[in-house]
C-alpha positions as protocol buffer text, in pm:
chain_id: "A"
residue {
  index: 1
  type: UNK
  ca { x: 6470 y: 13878 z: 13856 }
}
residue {
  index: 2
  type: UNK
  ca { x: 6383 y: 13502 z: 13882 }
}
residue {
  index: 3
  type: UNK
  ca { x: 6352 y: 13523 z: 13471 }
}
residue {
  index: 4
  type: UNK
  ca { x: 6724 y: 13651 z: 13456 }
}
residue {
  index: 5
  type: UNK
  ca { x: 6861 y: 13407 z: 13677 }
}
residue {
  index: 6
  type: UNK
  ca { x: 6711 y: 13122 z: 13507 }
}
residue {
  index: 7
  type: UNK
  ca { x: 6837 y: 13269 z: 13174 }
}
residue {
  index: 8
  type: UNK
  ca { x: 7176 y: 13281 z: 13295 }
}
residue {
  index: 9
  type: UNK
  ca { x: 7183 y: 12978 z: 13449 }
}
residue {
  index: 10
  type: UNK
  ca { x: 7056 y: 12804 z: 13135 }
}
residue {
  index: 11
  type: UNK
  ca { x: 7322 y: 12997 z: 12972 }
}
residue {
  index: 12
  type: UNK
  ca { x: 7603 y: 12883 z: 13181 }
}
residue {
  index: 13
  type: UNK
  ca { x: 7455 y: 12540 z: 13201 }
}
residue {
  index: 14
  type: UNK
  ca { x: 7479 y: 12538 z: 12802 }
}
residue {
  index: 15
  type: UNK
  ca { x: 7795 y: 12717 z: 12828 }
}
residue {
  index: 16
  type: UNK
  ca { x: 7950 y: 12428 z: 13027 }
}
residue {
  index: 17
  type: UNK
  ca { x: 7838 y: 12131 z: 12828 }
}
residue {
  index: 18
  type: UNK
  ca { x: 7969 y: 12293 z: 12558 }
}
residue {
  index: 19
  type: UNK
  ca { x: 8326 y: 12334 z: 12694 }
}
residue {
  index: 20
  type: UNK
  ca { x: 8304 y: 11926 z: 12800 }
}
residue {
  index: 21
  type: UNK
  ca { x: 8299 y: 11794 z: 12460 }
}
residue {
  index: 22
  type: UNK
  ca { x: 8714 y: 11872 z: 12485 }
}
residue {
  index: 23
  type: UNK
  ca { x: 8854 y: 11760 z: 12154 }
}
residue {
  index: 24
  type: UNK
  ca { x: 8998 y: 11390 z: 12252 }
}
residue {
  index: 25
  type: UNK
  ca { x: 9395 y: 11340 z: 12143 }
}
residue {
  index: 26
  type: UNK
  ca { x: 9428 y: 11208 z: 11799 }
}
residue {
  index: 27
  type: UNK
  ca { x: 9482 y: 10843 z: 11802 }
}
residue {
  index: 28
  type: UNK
  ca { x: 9723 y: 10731 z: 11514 }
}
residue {
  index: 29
  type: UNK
  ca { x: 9454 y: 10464 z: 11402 }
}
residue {
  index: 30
  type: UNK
  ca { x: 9201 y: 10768 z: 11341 }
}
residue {
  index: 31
  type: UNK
  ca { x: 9500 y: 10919 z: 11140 }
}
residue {
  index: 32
  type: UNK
  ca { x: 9564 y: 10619 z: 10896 }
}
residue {
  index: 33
  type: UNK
  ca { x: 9128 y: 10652 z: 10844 }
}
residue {
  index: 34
  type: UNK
  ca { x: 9218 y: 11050 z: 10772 }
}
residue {
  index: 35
  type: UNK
  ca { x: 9459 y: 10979 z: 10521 }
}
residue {
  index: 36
  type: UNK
  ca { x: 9325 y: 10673 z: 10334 }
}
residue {
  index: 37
  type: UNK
  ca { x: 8945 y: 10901 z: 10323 }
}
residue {
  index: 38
  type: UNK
  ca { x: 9214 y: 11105 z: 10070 }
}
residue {
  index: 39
  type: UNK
  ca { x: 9334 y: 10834 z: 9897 }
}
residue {
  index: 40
  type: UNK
  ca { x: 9250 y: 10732 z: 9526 }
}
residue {
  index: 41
  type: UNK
  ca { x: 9372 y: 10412 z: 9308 }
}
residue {
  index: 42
  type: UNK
  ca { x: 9599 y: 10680 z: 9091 }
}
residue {
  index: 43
  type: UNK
  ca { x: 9795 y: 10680 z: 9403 }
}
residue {
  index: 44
  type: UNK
  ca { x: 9841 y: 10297 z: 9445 }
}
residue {
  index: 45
  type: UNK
  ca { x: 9950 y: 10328 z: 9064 }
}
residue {
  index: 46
  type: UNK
  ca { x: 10177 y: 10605 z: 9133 }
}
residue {
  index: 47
  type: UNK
  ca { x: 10381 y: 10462 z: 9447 }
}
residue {
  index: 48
  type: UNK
  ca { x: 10380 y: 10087 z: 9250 }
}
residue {
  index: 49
  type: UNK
  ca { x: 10498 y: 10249 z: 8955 }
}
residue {
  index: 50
  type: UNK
  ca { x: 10755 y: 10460 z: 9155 }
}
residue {
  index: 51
  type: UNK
  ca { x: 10908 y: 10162 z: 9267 }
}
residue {
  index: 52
  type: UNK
  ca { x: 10868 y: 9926 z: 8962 }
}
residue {
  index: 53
  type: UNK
  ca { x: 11092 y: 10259 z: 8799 }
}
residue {
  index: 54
  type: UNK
  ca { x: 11351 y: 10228 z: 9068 }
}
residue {
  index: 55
  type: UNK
  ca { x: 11354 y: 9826 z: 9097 }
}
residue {
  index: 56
  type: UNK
  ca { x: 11391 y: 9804 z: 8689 }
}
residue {
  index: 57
  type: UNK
  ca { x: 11671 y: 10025 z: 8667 }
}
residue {
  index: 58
  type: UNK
  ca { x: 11848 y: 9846 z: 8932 }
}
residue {
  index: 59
  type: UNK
  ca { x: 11791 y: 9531 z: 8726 }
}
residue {
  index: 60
  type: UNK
  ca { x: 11921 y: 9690 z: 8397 }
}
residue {
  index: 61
  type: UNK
  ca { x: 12213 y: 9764 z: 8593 }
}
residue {
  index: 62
  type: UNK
  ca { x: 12182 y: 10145 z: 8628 }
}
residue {
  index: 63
  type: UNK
  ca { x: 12210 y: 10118 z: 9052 }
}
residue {
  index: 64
  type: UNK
  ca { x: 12304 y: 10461 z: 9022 }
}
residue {
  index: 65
  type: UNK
  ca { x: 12032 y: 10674 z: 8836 }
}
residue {
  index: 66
  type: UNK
  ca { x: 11776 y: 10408 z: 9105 }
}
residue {
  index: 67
  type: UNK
  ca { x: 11984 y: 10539 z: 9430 }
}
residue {
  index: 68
  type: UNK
  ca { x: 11952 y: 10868 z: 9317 }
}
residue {
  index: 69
  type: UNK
  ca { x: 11597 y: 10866 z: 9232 }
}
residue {
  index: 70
  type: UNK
  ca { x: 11524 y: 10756 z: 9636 }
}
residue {
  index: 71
  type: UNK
  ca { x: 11414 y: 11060 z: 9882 }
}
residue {
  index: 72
  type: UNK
  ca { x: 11504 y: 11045 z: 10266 }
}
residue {
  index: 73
  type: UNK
  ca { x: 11287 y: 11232 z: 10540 }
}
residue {
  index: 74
  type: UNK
  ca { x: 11565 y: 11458 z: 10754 }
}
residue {
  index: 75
  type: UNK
  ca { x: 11547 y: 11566 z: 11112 }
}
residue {
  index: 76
  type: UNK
  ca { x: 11275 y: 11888 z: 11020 }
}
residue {
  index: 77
  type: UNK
  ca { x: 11027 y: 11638 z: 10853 }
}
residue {
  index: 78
  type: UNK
  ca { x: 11151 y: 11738 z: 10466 }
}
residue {
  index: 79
  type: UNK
  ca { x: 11187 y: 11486 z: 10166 }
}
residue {
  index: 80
  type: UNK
  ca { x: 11532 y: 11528 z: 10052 }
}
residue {
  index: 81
  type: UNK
  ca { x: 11781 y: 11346 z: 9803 }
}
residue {
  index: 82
  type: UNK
  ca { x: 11927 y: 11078 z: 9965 }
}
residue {
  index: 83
  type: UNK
  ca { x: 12239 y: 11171 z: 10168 }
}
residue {
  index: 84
  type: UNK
  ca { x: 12552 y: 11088 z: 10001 }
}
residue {
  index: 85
  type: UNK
  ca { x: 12664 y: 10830 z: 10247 }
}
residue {
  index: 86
  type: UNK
  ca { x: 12370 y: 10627 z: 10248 }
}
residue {
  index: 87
  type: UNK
  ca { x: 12343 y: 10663 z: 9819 }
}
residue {
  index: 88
  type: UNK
  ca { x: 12694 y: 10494 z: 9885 }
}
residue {
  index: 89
  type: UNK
  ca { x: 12565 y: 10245 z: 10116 }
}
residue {
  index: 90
  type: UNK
  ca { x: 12241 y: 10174 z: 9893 }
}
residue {
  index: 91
  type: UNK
  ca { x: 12492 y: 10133 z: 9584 }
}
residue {
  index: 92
  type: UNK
  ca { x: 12709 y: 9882 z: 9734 }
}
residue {
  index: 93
  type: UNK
  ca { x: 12397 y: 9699 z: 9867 }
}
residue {
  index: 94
  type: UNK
  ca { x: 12228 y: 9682 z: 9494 }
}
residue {
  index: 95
  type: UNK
  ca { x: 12568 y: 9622 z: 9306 }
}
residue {
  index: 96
  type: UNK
  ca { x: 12689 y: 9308 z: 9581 }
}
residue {
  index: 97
  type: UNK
  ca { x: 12343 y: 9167 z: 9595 }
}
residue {
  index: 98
  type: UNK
  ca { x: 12164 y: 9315 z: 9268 }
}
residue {
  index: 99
  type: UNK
  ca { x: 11837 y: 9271 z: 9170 }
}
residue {
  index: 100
  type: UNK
  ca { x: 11753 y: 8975 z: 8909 }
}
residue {
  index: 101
  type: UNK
  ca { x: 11389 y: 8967 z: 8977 }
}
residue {
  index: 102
  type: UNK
  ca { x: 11162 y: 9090 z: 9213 }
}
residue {
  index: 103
  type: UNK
  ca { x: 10834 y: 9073 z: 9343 }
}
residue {
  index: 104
  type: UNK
  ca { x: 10561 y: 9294 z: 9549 }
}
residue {
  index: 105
  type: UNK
  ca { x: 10522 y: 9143 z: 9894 }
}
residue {
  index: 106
  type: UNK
  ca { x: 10283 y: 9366 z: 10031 }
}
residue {
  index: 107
  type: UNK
  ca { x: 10174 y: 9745 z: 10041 }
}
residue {
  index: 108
  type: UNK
  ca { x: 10025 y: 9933 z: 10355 }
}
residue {
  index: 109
  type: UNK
  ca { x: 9951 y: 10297 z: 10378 }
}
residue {
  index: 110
  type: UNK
  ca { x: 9879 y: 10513 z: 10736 }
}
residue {
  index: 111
  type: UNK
  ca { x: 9995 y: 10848 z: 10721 }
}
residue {
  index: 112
  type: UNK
  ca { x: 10135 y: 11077 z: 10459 }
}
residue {
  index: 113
  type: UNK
  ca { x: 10515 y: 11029 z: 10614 }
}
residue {
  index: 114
  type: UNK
  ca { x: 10504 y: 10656 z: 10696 }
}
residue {
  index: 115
  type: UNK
  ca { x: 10396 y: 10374 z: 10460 }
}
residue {
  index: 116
  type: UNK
  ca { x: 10499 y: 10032 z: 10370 }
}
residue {
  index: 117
  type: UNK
  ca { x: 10585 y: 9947 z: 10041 }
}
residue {
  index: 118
  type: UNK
  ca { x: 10805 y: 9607 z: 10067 }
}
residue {
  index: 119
  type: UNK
  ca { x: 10956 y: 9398 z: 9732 }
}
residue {
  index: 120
  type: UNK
  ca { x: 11145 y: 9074 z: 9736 }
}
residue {
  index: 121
  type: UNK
  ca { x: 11450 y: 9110 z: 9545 }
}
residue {
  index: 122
  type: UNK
  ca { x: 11625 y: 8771 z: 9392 }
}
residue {
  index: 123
  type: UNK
  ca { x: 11991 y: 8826 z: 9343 }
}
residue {
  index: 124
  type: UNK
  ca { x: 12004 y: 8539 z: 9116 }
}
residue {
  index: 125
  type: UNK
  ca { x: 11828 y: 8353 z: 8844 }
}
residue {
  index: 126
  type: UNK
  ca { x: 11560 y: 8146 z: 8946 }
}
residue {
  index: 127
  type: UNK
  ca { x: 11545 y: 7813 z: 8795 }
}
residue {
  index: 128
  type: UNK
  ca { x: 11202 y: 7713 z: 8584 }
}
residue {
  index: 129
  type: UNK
  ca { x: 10916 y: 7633 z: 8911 }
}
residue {
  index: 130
  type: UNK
  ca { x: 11151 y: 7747 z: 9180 }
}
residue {
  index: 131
  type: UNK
  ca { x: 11014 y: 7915 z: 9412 }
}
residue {
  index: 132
  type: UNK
  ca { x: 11168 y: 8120 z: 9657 }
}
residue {
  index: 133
  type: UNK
  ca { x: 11566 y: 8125 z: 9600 }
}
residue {
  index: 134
  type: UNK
  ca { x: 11856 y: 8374 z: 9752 }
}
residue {
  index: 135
  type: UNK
  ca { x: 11641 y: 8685 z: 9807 }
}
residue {
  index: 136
  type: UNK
  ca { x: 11662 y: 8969 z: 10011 }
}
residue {
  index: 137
  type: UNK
  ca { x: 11358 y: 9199 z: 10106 }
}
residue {
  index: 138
  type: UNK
  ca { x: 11361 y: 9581 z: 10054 }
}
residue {
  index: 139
  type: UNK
  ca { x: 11144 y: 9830 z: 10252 }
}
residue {
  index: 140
  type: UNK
  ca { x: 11023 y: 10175 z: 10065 }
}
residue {
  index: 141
  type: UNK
  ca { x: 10832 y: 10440 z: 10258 }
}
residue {
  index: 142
  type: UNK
  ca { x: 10640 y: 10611 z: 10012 }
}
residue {
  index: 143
  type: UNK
  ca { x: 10612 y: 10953 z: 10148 }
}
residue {
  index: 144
  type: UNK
  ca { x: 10317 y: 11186 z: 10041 }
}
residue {
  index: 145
  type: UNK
  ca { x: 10420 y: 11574 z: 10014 }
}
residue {
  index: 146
  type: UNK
  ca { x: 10163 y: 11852 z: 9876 }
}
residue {
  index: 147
  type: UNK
  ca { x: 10021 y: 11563 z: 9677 }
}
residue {
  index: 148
  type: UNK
  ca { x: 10334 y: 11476 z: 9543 }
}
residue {
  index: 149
  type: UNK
  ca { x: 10461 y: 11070 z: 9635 }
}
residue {
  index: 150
  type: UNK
  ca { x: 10794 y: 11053 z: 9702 }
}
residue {
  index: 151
  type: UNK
  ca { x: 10989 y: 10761 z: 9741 }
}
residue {
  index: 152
  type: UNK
  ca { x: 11222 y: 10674 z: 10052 }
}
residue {
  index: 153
  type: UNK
  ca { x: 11374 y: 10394 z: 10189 }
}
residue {
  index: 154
  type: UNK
  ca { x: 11248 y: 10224 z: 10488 }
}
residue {
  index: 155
  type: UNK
  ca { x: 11492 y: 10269 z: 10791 }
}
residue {
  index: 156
  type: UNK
  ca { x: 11532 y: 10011 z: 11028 }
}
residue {
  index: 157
  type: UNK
  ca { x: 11436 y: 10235 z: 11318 }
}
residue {
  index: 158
  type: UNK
  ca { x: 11089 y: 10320 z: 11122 }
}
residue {
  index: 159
  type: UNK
  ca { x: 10835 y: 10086 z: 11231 }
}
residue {
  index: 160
  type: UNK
  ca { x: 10641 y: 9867 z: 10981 }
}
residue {
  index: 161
  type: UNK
  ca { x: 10306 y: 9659 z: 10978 }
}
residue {
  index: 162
  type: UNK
  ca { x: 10488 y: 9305 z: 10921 }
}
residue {
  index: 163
  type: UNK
  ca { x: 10793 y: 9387 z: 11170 }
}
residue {
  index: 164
  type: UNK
  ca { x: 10835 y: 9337 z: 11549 }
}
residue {
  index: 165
  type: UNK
  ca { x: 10818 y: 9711 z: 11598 }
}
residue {
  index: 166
  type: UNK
  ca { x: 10516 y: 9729 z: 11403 }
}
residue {
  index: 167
  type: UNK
  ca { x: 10272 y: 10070 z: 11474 }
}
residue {
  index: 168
  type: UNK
  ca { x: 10116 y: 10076 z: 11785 }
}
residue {
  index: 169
  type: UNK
  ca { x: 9734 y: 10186 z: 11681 }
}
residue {
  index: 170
  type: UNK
  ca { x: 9708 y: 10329 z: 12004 }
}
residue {
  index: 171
  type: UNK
  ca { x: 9977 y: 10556 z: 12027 }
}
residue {
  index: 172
  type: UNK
  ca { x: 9876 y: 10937 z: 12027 }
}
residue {
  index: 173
  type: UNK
  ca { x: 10017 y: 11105 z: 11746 }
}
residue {
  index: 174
  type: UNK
  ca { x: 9852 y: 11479 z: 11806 }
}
């Protein structure tokens, strides 16, 4: 009898410590380490090269085959074509200010539906050892889908690394 109680004991005993390892919420810092573990340098190339396609065509003056080429994530969490108001917005924002020259400011990925991808975009010549000039910055969220990169525009209610509402690390993202 004293044999079976100590077994069972033991076996709650193991039981319990177990059940008191209780899987800890999933910080959104331990989600960008998730999702850059899966990343490769063919998917830098890919998002850069995304963009160079989109920032190009703008330059060359074909604002609309760029605007259409940019995804939006919708209410449900799907990449879609941009809405048609906001390809209208994005159009008038490329064809007032358009894009002369541009370069990369910085890239950031944390999660498959929320990067940074941010350009400087000169709306005018620059003159020989200028630096700076009229410029306006542009925010893409490349979005990762079934291992397809799409690429959205970065909303102003979307937080980014370099902005005031940059991405809590310790905000639970479960």
């Amino acid at each position: 009898m004293k044999k079976l109680f100590t077994i069972v004991v033991g076996g709650l005993l193991m039981w319990s410590c177990g059940n008191s390892e209780k899987q800890q919420p999933k910080t959104f810092e331990n989600a960008e380490e998730e999702f850059a573990a899966t990343l490769t340098e063919a998917d830098t190339t890919k998002v850069l090269a995304l963009a160079t396609e989109v920032l190009d065509s703008i330059r060359r003056g074909n604002v609309e085959w760029a605007v259409e080429s940019l995804c939006e994530v919708d209410s449900t969490g799907q990449v879609m074509p941009l809405a048609p108001d906001a390809r209208e917005r994005v159009a008038r924002r490329f064809k007032s200010f358009p894009v002369v020259d541009y370069e990369l400011d910085y890239y950031t990925f944390s999660v498959p539906m929320l990067n940074d991808l941010k350009y400087r975009t000169y709306f005018r010549e620059r003159l020989e050892g200028e630096t700076g000039g009229p410029a306006m910055a542009v925010m893409f969220n490349p979005v990762k889908v079934d291992g397809q990169w799409y690429l959205c525009l970065k909303e102003a209610g979307q937080p980014a690394k370099d902005a005031a509402n940059a991405i809590e690390p310790g905000t639970i993202i479960e």
